[in-house]
């Protein structure tokens, strides 16, 4: 695979002169050759429409999920040449997962766990030790109630070139901040890091309980609803705590802090996420069963827009990668 990647890079250097979205094109060609070789389907002219509601600049909005989408498209195309194909079975998903993990060649700094989460729609809990990692438990996102979130671009309206410069500086600054803090006050650093891990584990256990109560038909609707509300309140607290630790590590910036402050004023919680080079904040929205919750979300979105931030309202993916009917 290293040889294949070298050949793809040579091809791009000789034919692709545009710097924008180079990694996207790199990923497409790498996967195309890999899947073509192993699936032995007929290569014909094709058009691939890759669309994202999150801004794409010099990379991919989320390398793991974007790579999964490209691999799934090519797998679907190869299957269509063998006959009707309108859904991915478990075997298909395993193959897509294997192909998509090749992105480690292109994105060596990223974790393969994100690929598996995107393919299967899973939240997984691992234990990592000197011998490697072991899977402890799994939550299927489809077992959770619909979780609405806002994705907020922490960079106010700016040119693409400025965004590229900020993105690079931000990532380098984060690495440098972690290095400085770890070397200058190792005890403080380890304490913060351990607490981040504890909060993450507590949040996982909470989501596990949320999935369990949501699917428990033996409980009354009122019991499930009240328990879900209480768990949501705890989850909001964990998100706020996690964000405060990231601030302590100086991994956020003034715009991110402003977004989280605005969210708190609307009784919601936000935190930094690594989408698009780490310039996005996600905000956990309240359950939208009540009209008042929907109106609160709308007011928050208006407030963020007024402050110059772009906002995307969405839900946590509940299915993993799927084939959707074509819209005409």
Short mmCIF file of N, CA and C in Angstrom, two decimals, residues 209-307:
data_model
loop_
_atom_site.label_atom_id
_atom_site.label_comp_id
_atom_site.label_asym_id
_atom_site.label_seq_id
_atom_site.Cartn_x
_atom_site.Cartn_y
_atom_site.Cartn_z
N UNK A 209 -26.55 4.18 29.50
CA UNK A 209 -27.81 4.16 30.26
C UNK A 209 -28.94 4.83 29.48
N UNK A 210 -28.59 5.86 28.73
CA UNK A 210 -29.60 6.56 27.92
C UNK A 210 -30.16 5.61 26.85
N UNK A 211 -29.28 4.83 26.21
CA UNK A 211 -29.73 3.86 25.21
C UNK A 211 -30.59 2.78 25.86
N UNK A 212 -30.18 2.35 27.05
CA UNK A 212 -30.92 1.28 27.74
C UNK A 212 -32.33 1.73 28.12
N UNK A 213 -32.46 2.93 28.69
CA UNK A 213 -33.78 3.40 29.12
C UNK A 213 -34.65 3.74 27.92
N UNK A 214 -34.04 4.23 26.84
CA UNK A 214 -34.81 4.60 25.65
C UNK A 214 -35.46 3.37 25.01
N UNK A 215 -34.79 2.23 25.07
CA UNK A 215 -35.33 1.02 24.45
C UNK A 215 -36.06 0.11 25.40
N UNK A 216 -36.27 0.55 26.64
CA UNK A 216 -36.93 -0.28 27.65
C UNK A 216 -38.44 -0.09 27.58
N UNK A 217 -39.12 -0.96 26.84
CA UNK A 217 -40.57 -0.84 26.68
C UNK A 217 -41.34 -1.23 27.93
N UNK A 218 -40.66 -1.84 28.90
CA UNK A 218 -41.34 -2.23 30.13
C UNK A 218 -41.60 -1.04 31.04
N UNK A 219 -40.83 0.03 30.87
CA UNK A 219 -41.04 1.24 31.66
C UNK A 219 -42.13 2.10 31.03
N UNK A 220 -42.82 2.88 31.85
CA UNK A 220 -43.85 3.77 31.33
C UNK A 220 -43.19 4.91 30.55
N UNK A 221 -43.97 5.55 29.69
CA UNK A 221 -43.44 6.67 28.92
C UNK A 221 -42.94 7.76 29.86
N UNK A 222 -43.70 8.03 30.92
CA UNK A 222 -43.31 9.10 31.84
C UNK A 222 -41.97 8.80 32.51
N UNK A 223 -41.79 7.54 32.93
CA UNK A 223 -40.53 7.15 33.57
C UNK A 223 -39.36 7.30 32.61
N UNK A 224 -39.55 6.83 31.38
CA UNK A 224 -38.47 6.94 30.39
C UNK A 224 -38.17 8.40 30.07
N UNK A 225 -39.22 9.21 29.96
CA UNK A 225 -39.03 10.62 29.62
C UNK A 225 -38.29 11.36 30.73
N UNK A 226 -38.71 11.16 31.98
CA UNK A 226 -38.07 11.86 33.10
C UNK A 226 -36.63 11.40 33.29
N UNK A 227 -36.39 10.10 33.14
CA UNK A 227 -35.03 9.58 33.26
C UNK A 227 -34.14 10.14 32.15
N UNK A 228 -34.68 10.21 30.94
CA UNK A 228 -33.93 10.77 29.82
C UNK A 228 -33.59 12.23 30.06
N UNK A 229 -34.53 13.00 30.59
CA UNK A 229 -34.27 14.41 30.89
C UNK A 229 -33.15 14.55 31.91
N UNK A 230 -33.17 13.72 32.95
CA UNK A 230 -32.13 13.78 33.98
C UNK A 230 -30.76 13.41 33.39
N UNK A 231 -30.73 12.38 32.56
CA UNK A 231 -29.46 11.99 31.93
C UNK A 231 -28.96 13.08 30.99
N UNK A 232 -29.87 13.73 30.28
CA UNK A 232 -29.49 14.83 29.40
C UNK A 232 -28.85 15.97 30.19
N UNK A 233 -29.41 16.25 31.36
CA UNK A 233 -28.86 17.31 32.21
C UNK A 233 -27.44 16.96 32.64
N UNK A 234 -27.23 15.69 33.00
CA UNK A 234 -25.88 15.25 33.38
C UNK A 234 -24.92 15.34 32.19
N UNK A 235 -25.40 14.95 31.01
CA UNK A 235 -24.55 15.00 29.82
C UNK A 235 -24.14 16.43 29.51
N UNK A 236 -25.06 17.35 29.67
CA UNK A 236 -24.74 18.77 29.47
C UNK A 236 -23.65 19.22 30.43
N UNK A 237 -23.72 18.74 31.66
CA UNK A 237 -22.70 19.08 32.66
C UNK A 237 -21.33 18.52 32.26
N UNK A 238 -21.30 17.26 31.80
CA UNK A 238 -20.03 16.65 31.38
C UNK A 238 -19.41 17.41 30.21
N UNK A 239 -20.25 17.86 29.28
CA UNK A 239 -19.75 18.61 28.13
C UNK A 239 -19.11 19.92 28.59
N UNK A 240 -19.76 20.60 29.52
CA UNK A 240 -19.22 21.87 30.04
C UNK A 240 -17.90 21.64 30.78
N UNK A 241 -17.83 20.56 31.56
CA UNK A 241 -16.60 20.25 32.29
C UNK A 241 -15.47 19.93 31.32
N UNK A 242 -15.78 19.14 30.30
CA UNK A 242 -14.77 18.80 29.30
C UNK A 242 -14.23 20.05 28.63
N UNK A 243 -15.12 20.97 28.28
CA UNK A 243 -14.68 22.21 27.65
C UNK A 243 -13.79 23.02 28.58
N UNK A 244 -14.11 23.03 29.87
CA UNK A 244 -13.28 23.78 30.82
C UNK A 244 -11.87 23.19 30.91
N UNK A 245 -11.76 21.87 30.80
CA UNK A 245 -10.43 21.24 30.79
C UNK A 245 -9.66 21.60 29.52
N UNK A 246 -10.36 21.64 28.38
CA UNK A 246 -9.71 22.03 27.13
C UNK A 246 -9.23 23.47 27.21
N UNK A 247 -10.00 24.32 27.88
CA UNK A 247 -9.56 25.70 28.09
C UNK A 247 -8.31 25.74 28.95
N UNK A 248 -8.28 24.89 29.99
CA UNK A 248 -7.11 24.85 30.87
C UNK A 248 -5.86 24.42 30.11
N UNK A 249 -6.06 23.56 29.11
CA UNK A 249 -4.93 23.12 28.28
C UNK A 249 -4.64 24.11 27.15
N UNK A 250 -5.42 25.18 27.10
CA UNK A 250 -5.27 26.23 26.08
C UNK A 250 -5.46 25.69 24.67
N UNK A 251 -6.42 24.78 24.52
CA UNK A 251 -6.72 24.20 23.21
C UNK A 251 -7.92 24.86 22.56
N UNK A 252 -8.42 25.92 23.16
CA UNK A 252 -9.53 26.66 22.57
C UNK A 252 -9.05 28.07 22.25
N UNK A 253 -9.93 28.86 21.64
CA UNK A 253 -9.59 30.26 21.38
C UNK A 253 -10.75 31.15 21.80
N UNK A 254 -10.60 32.44 21.63
CA UNK A 254 -11.60 33.39 22.11
C UNK A 254 -12.95 33.18 21.43
N UNK A 255 -12.94 32.86 20.13
CA UNK A 255 -14.21 32.65 19.42
C UNK A 255 -14.94 31.42 19.95
N UNK A 256 -14.20 30.34 20.21
CA UNK A 256 -14.82 29.14 20.77
C UNK A 256 -15.40 29.42 22.14
N UNK A 257 -14.65 30.16 22.95
CA UNK A 257 -15.14 30.50 24.28
C UNK A 257 -16.40 31.35 24.20
N UNK A 258 -16.45 32.24 23.22
CA UNK A 258 -17.64 33.08 23.04
C UNK A 258 -18.85 32.23 22.66
N UNK A 259 -18.65 31.27 21.76
CA UNK A 259 -19.74 30.38 21.35
C UNK A 259 -20.29 29.61 22.54
N UNK A 260 -19.38 29.06 23.35
CA UNK A 260 -19.81 28.29 24.53
C UNK A 260 -20.52 29.18 25.54
N UNK A 261 -20.07 30.41 25.67
CA UNK A 261 -20.72 31.36 26.58
C UNK A 261 -22.14 31.67 26.10
N UNK A 262 -22.29 31.89 24.80
CA UNK A 262 -23.62 32.16 24.24
C UNK A 262 -24.53 30.95 24.47
N UNK A 263 -23.98 29.74 24.28
CA UNK A 263 -24.77 28.52 24.49
C UNK A 263 -25.25 28.43 25.93
N UNK A 264 -24.36 28.75 26.88
CA UNK A 264 -24.74 28.69 28.30
C UNK A 264 -25.86 29.68 28.61
N UNK A 265 -25.83 30.84 27.97
CA UNK A 265 -26.89 31.84 28.19
C UNK A 265 -28.25 31.31 27.74
N UNK A 266 -28.22 30.36 26.82
CA UNK A 266 -29.46 29.74 26.35
C UNK A 266 -29.68 28.37 27.01
N UNK A 267 -28.96 28.13 28.12
CA UNK A 267 -29.09 26.91 28.91
C UNK A 267 -28.70 25.65 28.12
N UNK A 268 -27.68 25.79 27.30
CA UNK A 268 -27.13 24.64 26.57
C UNK A 268 -25.62 24.59 26.81
N UNK A 269 -25.00 23.52 26.34
CA UNK A 269 -23.56 23.35 26.56
C UNK A 269 -22.85 23.06 25.25
N UNK A 270 -21.66 23.66 25.09
CA UNK A 270 -20.87 23.44 23.88
C UNK A 270 -19.44 23.08 24.22
N UNK A 271 -18.75 22.47 23.27
CA UNK A 271 -17.34 22.14 23.44
C UNK A 271 -16.65 22.09 22.09
N UNK A 272 -15.35 22.24 22.16
CA UNK A 272 -14.49 22.18 20.97
C UNK A 272 -14.50 20.77 20.39
N UNK A 273 -14.56 20.67 19.06
CA UNK A 273 -14.44 19.38 18.39
C UNK A 273 -13.39 19.50 17.29
N UNK A 274 -12.90 18.36 16.81
CA UNK A 274 -11.76 18.39 15.88
C UNK A 274 -12.17 18.44 14.41
N UNK A 275 -13.45 18.65 14.11
CA UNK A 275 -13.89 18.73 12.72
C UNK A 275 -13.23 19.91 12.04
N UNK A 276 -12.81 19.70 10.79
CA UNK A 276 -12.18 20.76 9.98
C UNK A 276 -10.99 21.39 10.69
N UNK A 277 -10.08 20.57 11.14
CA UNK A 277 -8.87 21.09 11.75
C UNK A 277 -9.09 21.72 13.10
N UNK A 278 -10.23 21.43 13.72
CA UNK A 278 -10.46 21.91 15.08
C UNK A 278 -11.04 23.30 15.18
N UNK A 279 -11.75 23.74 14.16
CA UNK A 279 -12.31 25.08 14.25
C UNK A 279 -13.81 25.07 14.56
N UNK A 280 -14.37 23.88 14.80
CA UNK A 280 -15.81 23.79 15.08
C UNK A 280 -16.08 23.54 16.56
N UNK A 281 -17.23 24.05 16.99
CA UNK A 281 -17.77 23.79 18.32
C UNK A 281 -19.10 23.07 18.12
N UNK A 282 -19.35 22.00 18.90
CA UNK A 282 -20.68 21.42 18.82
C UNK A 282 -21.43 21.75 20.10
N UNK A 283 -22.72 21.99 19.94
CA UNK A 283 -23.59 22.36 21.06
C UNK A 283 -24.67 21.30 21.20
N UNK A 284 -24.80 20.74 22.39
CA UNK A 284 -25.86 19.78 22.67
C UNK A 284 -27.17 20.52 22.86
N UNK A 285 -28.16 20.19 22.05
CA UNK A 285 -29.46 20.85 22.14
C UNK A 285 -30.39 20.05 23.07
N UNK A 286 -31.38 20.70 23.66
CA UNK A 286 -32.33 19.98 24.50
C UNK A 286 -33.22 19.08 23.67
N UNK A 287 -33.86 18.13 24.31
CA UNK A 287 -34.82 17.27 23.61
C UNK A 287 -35.90 18.14 22.98
N UNK A 288 -36.23 17.85 21.74
CA UNK A 288 -37.16 18.71 20.99
C UNK A 288 -38.60 18.23 21.06
N UNK A 289 -38.92 17.47 22.11
CA UNK A 289 -40.30 17.01 22.27
C UNK A 289 -41.22 18.20 22.52
N UNK A 290 -40.72 19.18 23.27
CA UNK A 290 -41.53 20.35 23.61
C UNK A 290 -41.26 21.48 22.62
N UNK A 291 -42.31 22.24 22.30
CA UNK A 291 -42.16 23.39 21.40
C UNK A 291 -41.21 24.43 21.97
N UNK A 292 -41.20 24.55 23.31
CA UNK A 292 -40.33 25.55 23.95
C UNK A 292 -38.86 25.24 23.68
N UNK A 293 -38.50 23.96 23.62
CA UNK A 293 -37.12 23.57 23.32
C UNK A 293 -36.74 23.96 21.90
N UNK A 294 -37.65 23.73 20.96
CA UNK A 294 -37.40 24.09 19.56
C UNK A 294 -37.19 25.59 19.43
N UNK A 295 -37.98 26.37 20.14
CA UNK A 295 -37.85 27.83 20.08
C UNK A 295 -36.54 28.29 20.70
N UNK A 296 -36.10 27.62 21.77
CA UNK A 296 -34.81 27.96 22.39
C UNK A 296 -33.67 27.73 21.41
N UNK A 297 -33.72 26.62 20.69
CA UNK A 297 -32.68 26.32 19.70
C UNK A 297 -32.68 27.38 18.61
N UNK A 298 -33.86 27.77 18.15
CA UNK A 298 -33.96 28.79 17.10
C UNK A 298 -33.38 30.12 17.58
N UNK A 299 -33.68 30.49 18.82
CA UNK A 299 -33.15 31.76 19.36
C UNK A 299 -31.63 31.72 19.46
N UNK A 300 -31.09 30.55 19.87
CA UNK A 300 -29.63 30.41 19.96
C UNK A 300 -29.00 30.55 18.58
N UNK A 301 -29.59 29.91 17.58
CA UNK A 301 -29.04 29.98 16.22
C UNK A 301 -29.05 31.42 15.71
N UNK A 302 -30.13 32.14 15.99
CA UNK A 302 -30.21 33.55 15.58
C UNK A 302 -29.13 34.36 16.27
N UNK A 303 -28.94 34.12 17.57
CA UNK A 303 -27.93 34.83 18.35
C UNK A 303 -26.52 34.57 17.79
N UNK A 304 -26.23 33.33 17.44
CA UNK A 304 -24.92 32.98 16.88
C UNK A 304 -24.72 33.62 15.51
N UNK A 305 -25.76 33.61 14.69
CA UNK A 305 -25.67 34.26 13.37
C UNK A 305 -25.40 35.76 13.53
N UNK A 306 -26.05 36.37 14.51
CA UNK A 306 -25.86 37.80 14.74
C UNK A 306 -24.42 38.11 15.13
N UNK A 307 -23.75 37.15 15.77
CA UNK A 307 -22.36 37.34 16.19
C UNK A 307 -21.38 36.97 15.07
#
